[in-house]
Coordinates of C-alpha atoms in Angstrom, one line a residue:
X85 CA -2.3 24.4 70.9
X86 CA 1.3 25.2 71.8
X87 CA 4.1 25.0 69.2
X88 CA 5.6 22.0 70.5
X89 CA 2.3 20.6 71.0
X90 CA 1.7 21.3 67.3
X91 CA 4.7 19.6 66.5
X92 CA 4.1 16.5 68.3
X93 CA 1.0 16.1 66.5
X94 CA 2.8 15.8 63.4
X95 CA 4.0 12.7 64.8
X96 CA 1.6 11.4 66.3
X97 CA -1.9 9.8 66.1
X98 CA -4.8 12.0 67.4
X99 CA -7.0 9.5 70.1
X100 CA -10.5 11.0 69.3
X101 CA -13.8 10.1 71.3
X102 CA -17.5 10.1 69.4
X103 CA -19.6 10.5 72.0
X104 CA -23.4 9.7 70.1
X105 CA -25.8 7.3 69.3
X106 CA -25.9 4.4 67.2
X107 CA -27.2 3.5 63.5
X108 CA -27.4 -0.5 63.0
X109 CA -27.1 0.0 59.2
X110 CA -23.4 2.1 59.9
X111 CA -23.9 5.3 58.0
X112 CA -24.3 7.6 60.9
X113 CA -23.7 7.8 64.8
X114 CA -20.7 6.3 66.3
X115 CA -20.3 4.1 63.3
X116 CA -20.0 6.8 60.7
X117 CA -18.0 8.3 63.0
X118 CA -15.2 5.6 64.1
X119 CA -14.6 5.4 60.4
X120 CA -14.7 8.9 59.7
X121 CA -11.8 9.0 62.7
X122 CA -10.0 6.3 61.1
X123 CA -10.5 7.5 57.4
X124 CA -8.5 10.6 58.3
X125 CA -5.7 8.9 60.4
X126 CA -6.9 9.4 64.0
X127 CA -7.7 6.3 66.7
X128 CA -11.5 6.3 67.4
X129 CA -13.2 5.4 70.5
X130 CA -17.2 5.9 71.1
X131 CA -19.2 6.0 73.9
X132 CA -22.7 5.1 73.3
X133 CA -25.4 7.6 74.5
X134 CA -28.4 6.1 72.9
X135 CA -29.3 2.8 70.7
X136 CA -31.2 3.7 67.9
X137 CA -32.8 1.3 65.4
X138 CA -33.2 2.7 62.2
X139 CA -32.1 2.2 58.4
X140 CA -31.7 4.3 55.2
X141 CA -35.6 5.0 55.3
X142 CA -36.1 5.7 58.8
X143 CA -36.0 5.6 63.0
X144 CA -37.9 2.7 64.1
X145 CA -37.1 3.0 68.0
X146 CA -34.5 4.7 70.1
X147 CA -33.7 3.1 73.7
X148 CA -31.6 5.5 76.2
X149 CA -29.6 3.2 78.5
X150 CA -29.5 4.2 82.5
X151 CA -27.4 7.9 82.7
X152 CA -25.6 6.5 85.6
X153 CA -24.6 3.6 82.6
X154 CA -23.8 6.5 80.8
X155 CA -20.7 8.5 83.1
X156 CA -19.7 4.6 84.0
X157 CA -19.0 4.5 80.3
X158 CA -16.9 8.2 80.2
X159 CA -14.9 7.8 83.2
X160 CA -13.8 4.5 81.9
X161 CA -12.0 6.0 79.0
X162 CA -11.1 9.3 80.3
X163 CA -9.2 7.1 83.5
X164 CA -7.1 5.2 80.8
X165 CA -6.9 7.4 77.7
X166 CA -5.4 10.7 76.8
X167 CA -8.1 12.1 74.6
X168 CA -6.6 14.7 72.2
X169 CA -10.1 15.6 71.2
X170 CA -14.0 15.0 71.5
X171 CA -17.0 14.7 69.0
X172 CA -20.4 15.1 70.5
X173 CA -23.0 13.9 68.1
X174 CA -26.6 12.7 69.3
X175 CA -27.4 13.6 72.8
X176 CA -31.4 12.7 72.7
X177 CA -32.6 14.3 76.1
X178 CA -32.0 16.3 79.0
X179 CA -30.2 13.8 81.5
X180 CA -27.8 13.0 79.0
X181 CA -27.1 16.4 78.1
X182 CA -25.8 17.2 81.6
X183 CA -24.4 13.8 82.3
X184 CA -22.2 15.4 79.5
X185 CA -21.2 18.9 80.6
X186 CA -20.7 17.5 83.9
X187 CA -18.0 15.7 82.7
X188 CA -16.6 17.8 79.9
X189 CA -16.2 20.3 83.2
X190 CA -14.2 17.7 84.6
X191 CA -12.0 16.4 82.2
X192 CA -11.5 19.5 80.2
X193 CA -10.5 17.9 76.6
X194 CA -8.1 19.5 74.2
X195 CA -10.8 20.5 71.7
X196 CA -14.5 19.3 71.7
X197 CA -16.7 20.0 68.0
X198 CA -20.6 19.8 69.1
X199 CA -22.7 18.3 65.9
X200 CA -26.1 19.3 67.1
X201 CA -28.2 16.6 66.3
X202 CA -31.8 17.0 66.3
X203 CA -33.7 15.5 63.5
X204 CA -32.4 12.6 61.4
X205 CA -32.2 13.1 57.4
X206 CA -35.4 10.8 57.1
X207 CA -37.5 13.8 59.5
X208 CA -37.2 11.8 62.6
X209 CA -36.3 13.3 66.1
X210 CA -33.2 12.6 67.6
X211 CA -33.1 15.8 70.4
X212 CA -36.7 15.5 72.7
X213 CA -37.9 19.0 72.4
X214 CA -37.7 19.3 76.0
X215 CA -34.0 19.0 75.9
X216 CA -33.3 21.9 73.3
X217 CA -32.9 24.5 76.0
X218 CA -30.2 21.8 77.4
X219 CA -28.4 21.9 74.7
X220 CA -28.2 25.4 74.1
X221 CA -26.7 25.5 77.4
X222 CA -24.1 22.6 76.6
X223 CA -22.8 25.1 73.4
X224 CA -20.0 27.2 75.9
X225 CA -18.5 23.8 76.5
X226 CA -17.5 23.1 72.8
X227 CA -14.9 25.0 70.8
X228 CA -16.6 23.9 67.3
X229 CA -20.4 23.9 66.6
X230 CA -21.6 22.4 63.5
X231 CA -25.1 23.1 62.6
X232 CA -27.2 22.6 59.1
X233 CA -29.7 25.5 58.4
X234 CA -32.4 23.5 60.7
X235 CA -30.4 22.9 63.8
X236 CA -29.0 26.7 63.3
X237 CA -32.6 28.3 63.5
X238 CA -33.5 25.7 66.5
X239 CA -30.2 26.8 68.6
X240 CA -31.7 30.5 68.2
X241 CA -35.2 29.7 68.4
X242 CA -35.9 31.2 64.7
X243 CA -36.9 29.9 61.7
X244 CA -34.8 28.4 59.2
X245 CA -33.1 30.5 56.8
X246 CA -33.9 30.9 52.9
X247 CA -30.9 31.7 52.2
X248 CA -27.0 31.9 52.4
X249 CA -26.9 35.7 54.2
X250 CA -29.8 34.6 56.5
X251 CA -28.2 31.2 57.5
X252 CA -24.8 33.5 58.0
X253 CA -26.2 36.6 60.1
X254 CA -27.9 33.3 62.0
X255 CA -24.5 31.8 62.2
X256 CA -22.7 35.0 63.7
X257 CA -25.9 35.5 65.8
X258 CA -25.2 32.2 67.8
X259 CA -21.6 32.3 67.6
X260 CA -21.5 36.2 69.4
X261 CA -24.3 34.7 71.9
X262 CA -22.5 31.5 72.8
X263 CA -19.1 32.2 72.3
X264 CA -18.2 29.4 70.5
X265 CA -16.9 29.1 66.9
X266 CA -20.2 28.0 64.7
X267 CA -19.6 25.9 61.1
X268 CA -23.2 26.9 59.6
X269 CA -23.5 24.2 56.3
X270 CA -25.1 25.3 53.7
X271 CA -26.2 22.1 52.2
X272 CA -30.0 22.7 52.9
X273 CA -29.6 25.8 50.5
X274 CA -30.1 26.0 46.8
X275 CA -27.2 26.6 44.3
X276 CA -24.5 24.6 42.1
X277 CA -22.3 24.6 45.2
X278 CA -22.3 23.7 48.5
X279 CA -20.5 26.7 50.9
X280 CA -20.1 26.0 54.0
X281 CA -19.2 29.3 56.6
X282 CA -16.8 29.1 59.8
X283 CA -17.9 31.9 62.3
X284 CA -15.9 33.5 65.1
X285 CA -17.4 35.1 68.1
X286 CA -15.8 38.0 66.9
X287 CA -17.6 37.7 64.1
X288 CA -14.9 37.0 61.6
X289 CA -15.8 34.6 58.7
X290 CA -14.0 31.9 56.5
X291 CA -16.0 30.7 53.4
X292 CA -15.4 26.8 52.5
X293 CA -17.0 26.3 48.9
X294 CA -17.3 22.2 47.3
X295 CA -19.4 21.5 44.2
X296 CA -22.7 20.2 44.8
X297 CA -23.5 16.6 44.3
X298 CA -26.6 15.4 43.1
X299 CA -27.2 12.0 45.1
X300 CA -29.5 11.1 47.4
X301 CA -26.8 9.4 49.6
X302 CA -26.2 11.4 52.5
X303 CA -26.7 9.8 55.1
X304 CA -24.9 10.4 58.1
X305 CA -23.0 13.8 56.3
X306 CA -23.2 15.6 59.7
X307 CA -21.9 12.9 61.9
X308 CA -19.0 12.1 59.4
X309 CA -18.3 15.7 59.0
X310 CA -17.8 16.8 62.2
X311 CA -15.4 14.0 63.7
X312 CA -13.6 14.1 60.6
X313 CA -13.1 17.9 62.1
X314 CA -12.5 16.8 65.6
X315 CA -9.7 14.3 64.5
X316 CA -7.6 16.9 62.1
X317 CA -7.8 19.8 64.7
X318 CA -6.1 16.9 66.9
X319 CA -3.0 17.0 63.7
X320 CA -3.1 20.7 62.7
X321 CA -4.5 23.0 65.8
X322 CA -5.9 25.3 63.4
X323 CA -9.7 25.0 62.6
X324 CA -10.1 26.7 59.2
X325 CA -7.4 24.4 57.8
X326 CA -9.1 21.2 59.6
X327 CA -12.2 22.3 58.1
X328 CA -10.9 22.5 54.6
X329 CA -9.6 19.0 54.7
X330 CA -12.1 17.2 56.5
X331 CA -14.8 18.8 53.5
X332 CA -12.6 17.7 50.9
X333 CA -12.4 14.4 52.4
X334 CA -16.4 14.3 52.7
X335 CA -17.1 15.7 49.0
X336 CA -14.7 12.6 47.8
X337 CA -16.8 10.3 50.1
X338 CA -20.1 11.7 48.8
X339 CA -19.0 11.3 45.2
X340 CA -18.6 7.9 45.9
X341 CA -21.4 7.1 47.9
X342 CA -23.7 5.1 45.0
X343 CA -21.2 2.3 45.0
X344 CA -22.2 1.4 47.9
X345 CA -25.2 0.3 47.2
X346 CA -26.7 0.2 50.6
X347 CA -30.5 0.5 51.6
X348 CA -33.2 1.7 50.1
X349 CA -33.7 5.2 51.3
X350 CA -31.0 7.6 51.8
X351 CA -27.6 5.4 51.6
X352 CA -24.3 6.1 53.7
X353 CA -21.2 7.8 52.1
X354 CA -18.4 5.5 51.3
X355 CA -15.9 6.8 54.1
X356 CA -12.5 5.2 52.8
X357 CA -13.7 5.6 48.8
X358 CA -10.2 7.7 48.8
X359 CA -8.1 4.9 50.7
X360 CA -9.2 2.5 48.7
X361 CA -9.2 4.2 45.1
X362 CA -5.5 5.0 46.1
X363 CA -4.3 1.4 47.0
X364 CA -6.2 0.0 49.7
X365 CA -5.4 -0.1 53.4
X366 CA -1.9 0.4 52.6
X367 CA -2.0 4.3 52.2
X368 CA 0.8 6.4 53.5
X369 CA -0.3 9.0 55.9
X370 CA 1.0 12.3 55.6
X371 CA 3.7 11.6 58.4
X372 CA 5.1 8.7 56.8
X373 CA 4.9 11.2 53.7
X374 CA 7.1 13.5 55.5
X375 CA 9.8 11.0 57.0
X376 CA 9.8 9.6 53.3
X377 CA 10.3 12.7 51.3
X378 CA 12.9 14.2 54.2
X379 CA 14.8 11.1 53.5
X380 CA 14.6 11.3 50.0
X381 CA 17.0 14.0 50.2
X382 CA 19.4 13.3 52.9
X383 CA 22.4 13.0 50.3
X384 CA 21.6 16.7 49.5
X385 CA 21.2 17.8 52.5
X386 CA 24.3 16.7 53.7
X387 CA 26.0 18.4 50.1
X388 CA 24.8 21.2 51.5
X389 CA 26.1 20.9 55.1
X390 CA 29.8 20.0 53.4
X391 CA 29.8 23.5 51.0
X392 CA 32.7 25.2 51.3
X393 CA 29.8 28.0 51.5
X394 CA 27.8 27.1 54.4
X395 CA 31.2 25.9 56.3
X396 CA 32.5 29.2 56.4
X397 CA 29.6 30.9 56.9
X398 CA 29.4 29.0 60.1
X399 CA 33.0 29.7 61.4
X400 CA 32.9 33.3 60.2
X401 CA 35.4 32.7 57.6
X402 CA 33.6 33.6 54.6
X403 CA 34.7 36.6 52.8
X404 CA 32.6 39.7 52.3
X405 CA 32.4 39.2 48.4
X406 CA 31.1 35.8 48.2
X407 CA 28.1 36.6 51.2
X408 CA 26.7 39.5 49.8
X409 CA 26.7 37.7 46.0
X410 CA 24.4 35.2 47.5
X411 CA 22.2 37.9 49.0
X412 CA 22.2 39.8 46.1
X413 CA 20.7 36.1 44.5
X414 CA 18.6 35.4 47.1
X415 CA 16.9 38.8 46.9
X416 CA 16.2 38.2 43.4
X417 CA 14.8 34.5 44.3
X418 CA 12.7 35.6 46.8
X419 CA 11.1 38.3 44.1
X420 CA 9.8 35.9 42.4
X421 CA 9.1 32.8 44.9
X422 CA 6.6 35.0 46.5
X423 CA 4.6 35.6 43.3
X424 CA 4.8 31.3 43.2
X425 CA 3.7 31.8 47.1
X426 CA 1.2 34.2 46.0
X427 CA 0.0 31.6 42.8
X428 CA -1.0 28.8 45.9
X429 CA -2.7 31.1 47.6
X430 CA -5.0 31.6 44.4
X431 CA -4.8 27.9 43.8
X432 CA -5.5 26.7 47.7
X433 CA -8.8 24.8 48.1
X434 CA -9.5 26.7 51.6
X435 CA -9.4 29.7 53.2
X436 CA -6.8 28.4 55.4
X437 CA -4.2 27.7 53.2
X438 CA -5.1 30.6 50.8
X439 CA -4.4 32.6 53.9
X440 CA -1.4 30.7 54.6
X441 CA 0.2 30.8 51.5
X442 CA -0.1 34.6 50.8
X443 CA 0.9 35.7 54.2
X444 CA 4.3 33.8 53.4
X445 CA 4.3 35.6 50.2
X446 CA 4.0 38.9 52.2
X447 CA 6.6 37.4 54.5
X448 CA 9.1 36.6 51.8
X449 CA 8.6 40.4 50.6
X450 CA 9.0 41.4 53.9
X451 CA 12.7 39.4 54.6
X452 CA 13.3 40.9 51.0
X453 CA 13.2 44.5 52.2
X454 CA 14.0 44.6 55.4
X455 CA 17.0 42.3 55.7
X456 CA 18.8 42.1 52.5
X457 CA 18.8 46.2 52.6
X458 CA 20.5 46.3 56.0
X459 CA 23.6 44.6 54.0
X460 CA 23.4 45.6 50.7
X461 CA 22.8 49.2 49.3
X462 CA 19.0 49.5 49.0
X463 CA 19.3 50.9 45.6
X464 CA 21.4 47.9 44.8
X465 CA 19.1 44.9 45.9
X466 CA 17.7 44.1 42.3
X467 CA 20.8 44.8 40.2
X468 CA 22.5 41.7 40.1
X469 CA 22.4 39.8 36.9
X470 CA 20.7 36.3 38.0
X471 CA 22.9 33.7 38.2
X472 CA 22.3 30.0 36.2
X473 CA 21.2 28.8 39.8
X474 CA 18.7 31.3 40.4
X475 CA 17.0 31.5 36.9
X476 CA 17.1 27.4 37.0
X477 CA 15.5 27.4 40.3
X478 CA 13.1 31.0 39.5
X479 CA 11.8 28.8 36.3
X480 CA 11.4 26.0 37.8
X481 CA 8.5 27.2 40.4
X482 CA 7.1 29.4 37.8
X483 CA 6.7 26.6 35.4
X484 CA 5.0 24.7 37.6
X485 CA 2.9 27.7 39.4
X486 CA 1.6 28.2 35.7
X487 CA 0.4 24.6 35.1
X488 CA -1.9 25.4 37.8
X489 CA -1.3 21.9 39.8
X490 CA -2.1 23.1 43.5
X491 CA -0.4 20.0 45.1
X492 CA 2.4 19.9 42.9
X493 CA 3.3 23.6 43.6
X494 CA 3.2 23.2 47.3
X495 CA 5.9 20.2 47.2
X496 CA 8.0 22.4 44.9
X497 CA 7.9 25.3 47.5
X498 CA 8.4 23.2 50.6
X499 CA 12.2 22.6 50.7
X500 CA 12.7 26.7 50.6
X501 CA 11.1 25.9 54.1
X502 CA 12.2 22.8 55.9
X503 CA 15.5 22.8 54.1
X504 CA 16.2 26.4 55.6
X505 CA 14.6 25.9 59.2
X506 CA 17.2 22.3 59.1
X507 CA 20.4 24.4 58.3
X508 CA 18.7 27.7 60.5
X509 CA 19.0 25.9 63.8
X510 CA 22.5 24.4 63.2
X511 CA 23.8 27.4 61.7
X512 CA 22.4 29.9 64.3
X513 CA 24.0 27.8 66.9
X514 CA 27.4 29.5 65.8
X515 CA 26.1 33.1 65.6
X516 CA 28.4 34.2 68.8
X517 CA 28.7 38.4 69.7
X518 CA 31.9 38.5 67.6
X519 CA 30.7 36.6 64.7
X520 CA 30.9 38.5 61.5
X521 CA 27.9 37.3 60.2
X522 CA 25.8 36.9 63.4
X523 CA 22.9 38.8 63.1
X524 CA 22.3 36.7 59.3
X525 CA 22.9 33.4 61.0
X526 CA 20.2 34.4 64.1
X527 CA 18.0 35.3 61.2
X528 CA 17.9 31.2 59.9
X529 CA 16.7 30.5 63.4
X530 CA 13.7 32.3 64.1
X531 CA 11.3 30.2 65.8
X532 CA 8.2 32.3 64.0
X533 CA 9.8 30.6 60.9
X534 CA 9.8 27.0 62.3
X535 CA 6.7 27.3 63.0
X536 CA 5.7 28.4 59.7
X537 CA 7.5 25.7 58.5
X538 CA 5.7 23.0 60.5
X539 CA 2.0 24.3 59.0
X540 CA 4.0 24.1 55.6
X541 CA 5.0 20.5 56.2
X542 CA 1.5 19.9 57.4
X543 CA -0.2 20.9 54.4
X544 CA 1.7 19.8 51.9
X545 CA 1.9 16.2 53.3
X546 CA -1.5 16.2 54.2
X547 CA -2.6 16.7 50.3
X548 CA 0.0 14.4 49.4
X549 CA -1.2 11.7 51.5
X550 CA -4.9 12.3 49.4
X551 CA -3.8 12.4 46.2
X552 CA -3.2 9.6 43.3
X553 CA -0.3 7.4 43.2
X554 CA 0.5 9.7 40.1
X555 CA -0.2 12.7 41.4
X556 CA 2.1 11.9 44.8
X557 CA 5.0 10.9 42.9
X558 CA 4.9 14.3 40.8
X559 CA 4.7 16.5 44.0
X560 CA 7.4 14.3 45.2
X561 CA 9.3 14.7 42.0
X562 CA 8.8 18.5 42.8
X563 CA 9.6 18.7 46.1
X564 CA 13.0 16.8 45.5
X565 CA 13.9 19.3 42.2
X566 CA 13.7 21.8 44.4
X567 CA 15.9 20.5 47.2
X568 CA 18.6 19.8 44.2
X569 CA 18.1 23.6 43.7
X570 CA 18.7 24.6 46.9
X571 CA 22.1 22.8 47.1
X572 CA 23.2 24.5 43.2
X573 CA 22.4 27.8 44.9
X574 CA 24.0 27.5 47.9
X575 CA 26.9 26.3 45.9
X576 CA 27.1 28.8 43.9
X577 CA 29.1 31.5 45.3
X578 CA 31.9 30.1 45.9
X579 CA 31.4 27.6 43.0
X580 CA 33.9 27.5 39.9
X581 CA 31.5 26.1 37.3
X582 CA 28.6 27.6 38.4
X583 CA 27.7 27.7 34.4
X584 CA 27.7 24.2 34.2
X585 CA 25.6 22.9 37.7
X586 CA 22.6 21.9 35.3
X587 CA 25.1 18.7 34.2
X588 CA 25.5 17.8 37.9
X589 CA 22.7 14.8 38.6
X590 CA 23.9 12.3 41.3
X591 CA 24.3 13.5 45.1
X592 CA 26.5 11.4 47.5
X593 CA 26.5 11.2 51.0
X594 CA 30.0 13.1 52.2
X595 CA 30.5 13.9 55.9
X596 CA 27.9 16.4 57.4
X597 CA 30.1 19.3 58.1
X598 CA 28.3 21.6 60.7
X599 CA 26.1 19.2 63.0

């Protein structure tokens, strides 16, 4: 996924196609999987590949309809649609398997996650053995695999695994053979938590660990898992983080699955127990999160654009003095907003965003060293006293880094990101060959850092967008102290009363001075 493909996504929905049987009683197939879609804010369409009766307790009869019925039904979508991305889920035999990767060939979707169905949770077939070989075949044509310890050891032709280094040297078995990315879940295996294990073909591996629940709903886990998958790859383009999310989102659904109270046997999960438990069918998505919070602080932003500061940093009229007292501040900042960084990496519910999180850490090191010593003296860089705005600011992320609220953390550190990639593209714009300040100004517009900044945005409104009313409104509360902070320490070089910007509270709109 490109970067302004990435970007687009932030904005808009992801149109994602189940392509599986159906389950009368709606806990798995193309039901559990149009609301698994819609449950994490993508448009669902299905096209039906077998009609299955069955319940909670069992498969009673499955009827394929004509193959020929089959490709009517794909080409009818694909000729209308833009699909941003594809679930496969039951495929039941051999026909219907290459009625399938016919089409896949033809069509070519953006991103395509395979759920291997073969045997239903009550024991039944859903995959005629005949077809396996099929199906192995059909794996080169998905990006994402997402087999539990039976379908793993069926894929290979083994038996199942016993346990979790089994199920994984099985998992980077299939993934080297195939070349395809394989999500081996671990729920079959014994332990107080359920890992799950994301599996390159170059054999690199992200762990994705959720308590276990002890219920006997779980019906439909797989199909619900793996479009959930398919439709936040469509937002974020990176898998590891759409894993992360979507098994969040399924360990909240499980939890709530007894409320429910469907069937006898093994019930459904309750797909929107989140949307509902945080205020029905009106719940924000995480862009609406991001155009809110972005307007929440449009009266600083546009204090900051009027500084005295930032004006004549963009004209080149800023004396020396006042330029290198702010990067004398902002190299003791960034000291310590890469140990905050470095405290969500520890606090980050995935691999993903552990990764994410500590490689901005590294980065903010990095920008430390190598850019503030090509303007200050390197033996110089720390000796600053900290000024009132950078020890308010400093104490205000360590505070909250040492309450240990992931979510809240993340909002506080987001406007050190969008704020600067905002005021980077405008002020870069004036970084001309005879510019005084140039090569600092081309720095704020580094498209590497927008991009950060867009999987900064992501994450942090995507949590947002799952959490309590409370719990929003304190990472919003965070995220906006933190924009107030930016604008006291952009202000305060050139400011007169620097020791008295704590009293400062209310932010009006003046002219926007450099757009």
């Amino acid at each position: 996924m490109t970067p302004a493909s990435r970007e687009q996504s932030l904005t808009r929905i992801p149109r994602v196609l189940s392509i599986a049987g159906t389950d009368p009683t709606g806990g798995a197939g193309v039901q559990a999987d149009l609301k698994s879609i819609a449950a994490n804010g993508g448009y669902g369409m299905a096209v039906v590949t077998a009609l299955v009766a069955q319940n909670t307790t069992g498969v009673r009869a499955i009827h394929t309809p004509p193959v020929e019925f089959l490709t009517e039904q794909l080409a009818a979508v694909a000729d209308d649609v833009t699909i941003d991305s594809v679930k496969l889920g039951m495929l039941f035999d051999t026909p219907i398997i290459t009625a399938v990767a016919d089409w896949l060939k033809r069509v070519r979707p953006p991103a395509v996650v395979l759920d291997p169905v073969m045997v239903a949770a009550s024991g039944d077939r859903l995959l005629t053995e005949t077809a396996e070989s099929a199906l192995r075949d059909l794996l080169p044509h998905a990006d994402l695999v997402t087999p539990n310890i039976p379908e793993l050891a069926a894929l290979l032709g083994e038996q199942a695994a016993a346990d979790w280094d089994d199920a994984l040297q099985q998992a980077e078995t299939l993934a080297r053979r195939s070349g395809v990315r394989v999500l081996m879940k671990g729920g079959h295996l014994d332990g107080a938590d359920s890992d799950d294990a994301l599996v390159s073909p170059a054999g690199d591996v992200d762990i994705f660990t959720a308590a276990r629940i002890d219920t006997p709903n779980t019906h439909g886990t797989g199909c619900s898992l793996s479009s959930a998958i398919a439709t936040l790859y469509a937002r974020s383009g990176d898998w590891a983080i759409a894993i992360g999310q979507a098994k969040s989102w399924l360990t909240e659904s499980i939890a709530a699955a007894s409320r429910l109270d469907v069937g006898r046997g093994s019930g459904p999960v309750s797909h929107f127990a989140g949307l509902w438990q945080r205020g029905g069918t009106a719940a924000v998505s995480a862009e609406e999160i991001a155009t809110r919070w972005w307007d929440g602080i449009a009266g600083v932003r546009a204090r900051i654009d009027d500084l005295a500061f930032i004006r004549r940093l963009a004209d080149g009229s800023l004396p020396r003095e006042p330029f290198t007292r702010y990067l004398a501040q902002d190299a003791l900042y960034l000291r310590d907003y890469s140990r905050a960084l470095a405290e969500a990496g520890k606090l980050a519910p995935s691999p993903a965003e552990q990764a994410f999180w500590i490689s901005s850490a590294h980065g903010a090191i990095a920008t430390e060293l190598e850019l503030h010593t090509s303007w200050l003296p390197a033996d110089a860089v720390f000796d600053a006293a900290p000024s009132p705005a950078t020890t308010a600011y400093v104490d205000h992320l360590l505070a909250i880094a040492a309450r240990g609220d992931y979510g809240e953390l993340i909002a506080a550190l987001l406007p050190c990101f969008w704020i600067y990639v905002d005021l980077g593209e405008r002020l870069a714009a004036h970084a001309t060959p005879d510019h005084p300040y140039a090569a600092w100004l081309q720095t704020y517009g580094d498209p590497a850092f927008r991009d950060l900044n867009r999987k900064a945005v992501g994450i942090v409104t995507a949590h947002a967008a799952h959490a309590t009313d409370k719990r929003g409104e304190r990472m919003r509360a965070a995220f906006e102290t933190s924009a107030r902070h930016e604008l006291r320490f952009f202000e305060a070089p050139l400011s007169q009363d620097a020791e008295n910007w704590e009293e400062h509270t209310s932010f009006p709109q003046p002219p926007a001075a450099i757009r």
